[in-house]
Short mmCIF file of C-alpha atoms in Angstrom, two decimals:
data_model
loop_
_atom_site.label_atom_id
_atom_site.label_comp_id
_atom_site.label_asym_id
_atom_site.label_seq_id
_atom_site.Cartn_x
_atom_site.Cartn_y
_atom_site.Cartn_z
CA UNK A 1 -21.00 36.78 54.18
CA UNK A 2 -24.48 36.02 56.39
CA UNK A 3 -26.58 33.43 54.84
CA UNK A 4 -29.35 36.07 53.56
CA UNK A 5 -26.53 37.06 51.42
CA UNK A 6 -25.38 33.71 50.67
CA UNK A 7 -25.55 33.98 46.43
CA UNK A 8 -25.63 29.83 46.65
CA UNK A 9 -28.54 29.60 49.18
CA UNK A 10 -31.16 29.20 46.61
CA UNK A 11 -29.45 27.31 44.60
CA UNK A 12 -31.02 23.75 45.35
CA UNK A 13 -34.37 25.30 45.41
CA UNK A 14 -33.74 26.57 41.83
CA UNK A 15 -31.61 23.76 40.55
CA UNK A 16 -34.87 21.53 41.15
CA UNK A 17 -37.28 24.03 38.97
CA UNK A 18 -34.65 23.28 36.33
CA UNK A 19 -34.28 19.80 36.57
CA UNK A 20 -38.52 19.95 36.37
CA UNK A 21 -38.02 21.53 32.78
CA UNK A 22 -35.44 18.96 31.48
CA UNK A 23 -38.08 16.13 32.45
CA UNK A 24 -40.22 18.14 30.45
CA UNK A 25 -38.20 18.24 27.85
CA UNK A 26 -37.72 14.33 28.27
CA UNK A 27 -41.71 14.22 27.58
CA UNK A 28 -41.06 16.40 24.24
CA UNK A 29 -38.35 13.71 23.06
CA UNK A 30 -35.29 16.34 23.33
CA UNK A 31 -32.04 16.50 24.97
CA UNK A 32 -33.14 16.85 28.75
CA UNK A 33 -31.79 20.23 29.31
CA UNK A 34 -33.77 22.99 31.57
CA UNK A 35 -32.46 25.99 32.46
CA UNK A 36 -33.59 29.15 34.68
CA UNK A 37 -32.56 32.35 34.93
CA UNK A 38 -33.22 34.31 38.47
CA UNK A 39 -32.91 37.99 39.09
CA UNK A 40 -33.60 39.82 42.71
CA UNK A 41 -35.45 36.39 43.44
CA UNK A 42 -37.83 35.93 40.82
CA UNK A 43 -37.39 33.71 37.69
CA UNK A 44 -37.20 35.62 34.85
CA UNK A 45 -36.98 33.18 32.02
CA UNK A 46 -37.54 29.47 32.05
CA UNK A 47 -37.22 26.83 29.09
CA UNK A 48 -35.93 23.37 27.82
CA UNK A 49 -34.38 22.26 25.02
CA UNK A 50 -36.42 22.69 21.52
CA UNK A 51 -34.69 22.14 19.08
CA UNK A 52 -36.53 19.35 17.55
CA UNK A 53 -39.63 20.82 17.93
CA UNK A 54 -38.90 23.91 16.82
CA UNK A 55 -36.65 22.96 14.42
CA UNK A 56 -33.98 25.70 15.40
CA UNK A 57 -29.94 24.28 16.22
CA UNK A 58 -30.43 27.52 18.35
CA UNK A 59 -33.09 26.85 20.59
CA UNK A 60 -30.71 25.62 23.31
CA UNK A 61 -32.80 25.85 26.85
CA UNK A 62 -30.55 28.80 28.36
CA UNK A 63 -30.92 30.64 24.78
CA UNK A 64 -34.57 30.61 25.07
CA UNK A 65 -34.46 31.82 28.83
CA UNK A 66 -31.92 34.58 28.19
CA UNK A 67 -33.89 35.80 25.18
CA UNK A 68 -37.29 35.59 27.98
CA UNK A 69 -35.33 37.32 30.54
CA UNK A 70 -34.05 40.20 28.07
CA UNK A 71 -38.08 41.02 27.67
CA UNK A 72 -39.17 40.65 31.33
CA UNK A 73 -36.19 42.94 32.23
CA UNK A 74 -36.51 45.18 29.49
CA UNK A 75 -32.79 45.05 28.64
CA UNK A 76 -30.13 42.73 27.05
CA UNK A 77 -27.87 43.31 29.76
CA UNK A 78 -28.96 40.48 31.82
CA UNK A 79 -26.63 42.03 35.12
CA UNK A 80 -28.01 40.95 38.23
CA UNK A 81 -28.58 37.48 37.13
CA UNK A 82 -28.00 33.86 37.90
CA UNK A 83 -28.23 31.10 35.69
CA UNK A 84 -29.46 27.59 36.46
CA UNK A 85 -29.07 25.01 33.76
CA UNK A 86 -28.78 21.09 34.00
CA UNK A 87 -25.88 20.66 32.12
CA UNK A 88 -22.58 22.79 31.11
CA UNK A 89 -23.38 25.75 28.37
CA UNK A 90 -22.16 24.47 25.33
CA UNK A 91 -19.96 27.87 23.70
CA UNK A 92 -22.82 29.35 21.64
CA UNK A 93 -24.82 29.26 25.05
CA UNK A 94 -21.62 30.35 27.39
CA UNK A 95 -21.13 33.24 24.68
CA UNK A 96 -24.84 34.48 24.96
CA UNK A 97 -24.21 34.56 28.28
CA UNK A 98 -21.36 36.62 28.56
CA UNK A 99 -22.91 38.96 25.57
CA UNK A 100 -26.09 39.19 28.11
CA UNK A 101 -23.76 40.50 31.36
CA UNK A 102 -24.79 37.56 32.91
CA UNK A 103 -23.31 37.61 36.87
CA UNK A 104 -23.31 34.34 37.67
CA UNK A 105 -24.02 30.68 36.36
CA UNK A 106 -24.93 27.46 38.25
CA UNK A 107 -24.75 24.37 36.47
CA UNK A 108 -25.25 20.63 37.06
CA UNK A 109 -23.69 17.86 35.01
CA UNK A 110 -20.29 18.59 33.33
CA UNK A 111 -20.44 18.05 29.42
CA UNK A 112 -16.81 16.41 28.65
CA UNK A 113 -17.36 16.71 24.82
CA UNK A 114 -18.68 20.13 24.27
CA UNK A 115 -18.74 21.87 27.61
CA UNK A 116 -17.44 25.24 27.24
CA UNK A 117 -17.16 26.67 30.74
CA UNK A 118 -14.96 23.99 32.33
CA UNK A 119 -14.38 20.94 29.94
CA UNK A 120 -13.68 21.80 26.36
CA UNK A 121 -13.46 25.45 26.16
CA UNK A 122 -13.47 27.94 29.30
CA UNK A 123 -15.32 30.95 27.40
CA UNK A 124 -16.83 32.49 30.77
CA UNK A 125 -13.79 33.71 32.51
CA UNK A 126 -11.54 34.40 29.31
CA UNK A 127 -9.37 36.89 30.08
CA UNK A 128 -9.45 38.53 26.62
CA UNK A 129 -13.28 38.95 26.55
CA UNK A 130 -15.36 42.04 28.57
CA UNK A 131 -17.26 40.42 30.85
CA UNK A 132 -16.55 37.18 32.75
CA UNK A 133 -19.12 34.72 35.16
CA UNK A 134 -18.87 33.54 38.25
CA UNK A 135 -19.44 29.68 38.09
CA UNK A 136 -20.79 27.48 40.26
CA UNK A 137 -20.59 23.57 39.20
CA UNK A 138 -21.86 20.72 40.20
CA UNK A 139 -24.95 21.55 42.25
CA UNK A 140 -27.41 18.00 42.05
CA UNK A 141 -24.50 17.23 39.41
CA UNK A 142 -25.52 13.22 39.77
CA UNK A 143 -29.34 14.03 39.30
CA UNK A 144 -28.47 16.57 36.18
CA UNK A 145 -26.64 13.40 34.73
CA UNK A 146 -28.85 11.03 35.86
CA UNK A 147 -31.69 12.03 33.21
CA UNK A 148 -29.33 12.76 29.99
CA UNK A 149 -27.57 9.10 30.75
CA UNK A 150 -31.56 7.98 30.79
CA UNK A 151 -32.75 9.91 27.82
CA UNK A 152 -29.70 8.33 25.71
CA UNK A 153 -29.58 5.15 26.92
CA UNK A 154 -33.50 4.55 25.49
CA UNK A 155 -32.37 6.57 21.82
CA UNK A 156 -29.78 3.54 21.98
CA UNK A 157 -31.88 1.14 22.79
CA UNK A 158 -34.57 2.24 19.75
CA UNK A 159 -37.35 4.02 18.92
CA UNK A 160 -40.35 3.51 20.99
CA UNK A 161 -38.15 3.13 24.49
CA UNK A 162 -38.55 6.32 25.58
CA UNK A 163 -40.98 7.10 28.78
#
């Protein structure tokens, strides 16, 4: 395969714009968790983590990008895609994601308590479901970590810590 072929070229480059929404998510006071979704190139959905200020259990950062990526493509079958998120899809966000068609997934940080593509559950490349992912893990893994071990260590520490 040459290297303008290479599906993991980009993936640094797009890795960072997702580790930029997770710090913005840090500002918010949520789970530092940014995610992007690229198709032919072009982001196509972007978010953090909202769930506190919106309220929603559902408003997981790859949940909002895959529901912003369904409009700017004008489908919910997200083929063609990659999706970069700071930390393993929990299963509600690794089932979205093979509902969408998604092609492939790059993640950061492994989640050992509620990872569901490598850790806990391996929901992207079940056998018995339609569509499976390719995965690629680890990519800045230690600076994907880095800012959930900050963000908890200051809600241990107490209110006002934070920033």
């Amino acid at each position: 395969m040459s290297p303008q072929t290479d599906p993991t070229e980009h993936d640094d480059r797009w890795m960072q714009e997702a580790l930029r929404l997770a710090r913005a998510a840090l500002a918010q006071d949520e789970v530092p968790v940014g995610c992007v979704i690229v198709h032919e190139g072009r982001a196509v959905g972007r978010a953090h983590n909202q769930r506190e200020t919106l309220r929603d259990p559902t408003a997981h950062a790859e949940m909002i990008a895959i529901t912003q990526a369904a409009e700017a493509l004008g489908s919910w079958r997200l083929t063609g895609c990659t999706l970069y998120v700071t930390l393993e899809p929990c299963a509600m966000c690794a089932g979205a994601m093979v509902l969408a068609r998604i092609d492939r997934l790059v993640y950061g940080a492994a989640d050992p308590k509620a990872g569901a593509v490598e850790s806990v559950l391996r929901l992207v490349d079940d056998p018995r479901l339609n569509h499976r992912i390719t995965v690629t893990a680890g990519v800045r893994a230690d600076a994907c970590g880095a800012i959930l071990s900050e963000f908890f260590r200051a809600k241990r520490a107490g209110p006002g810590d934070l920033l």
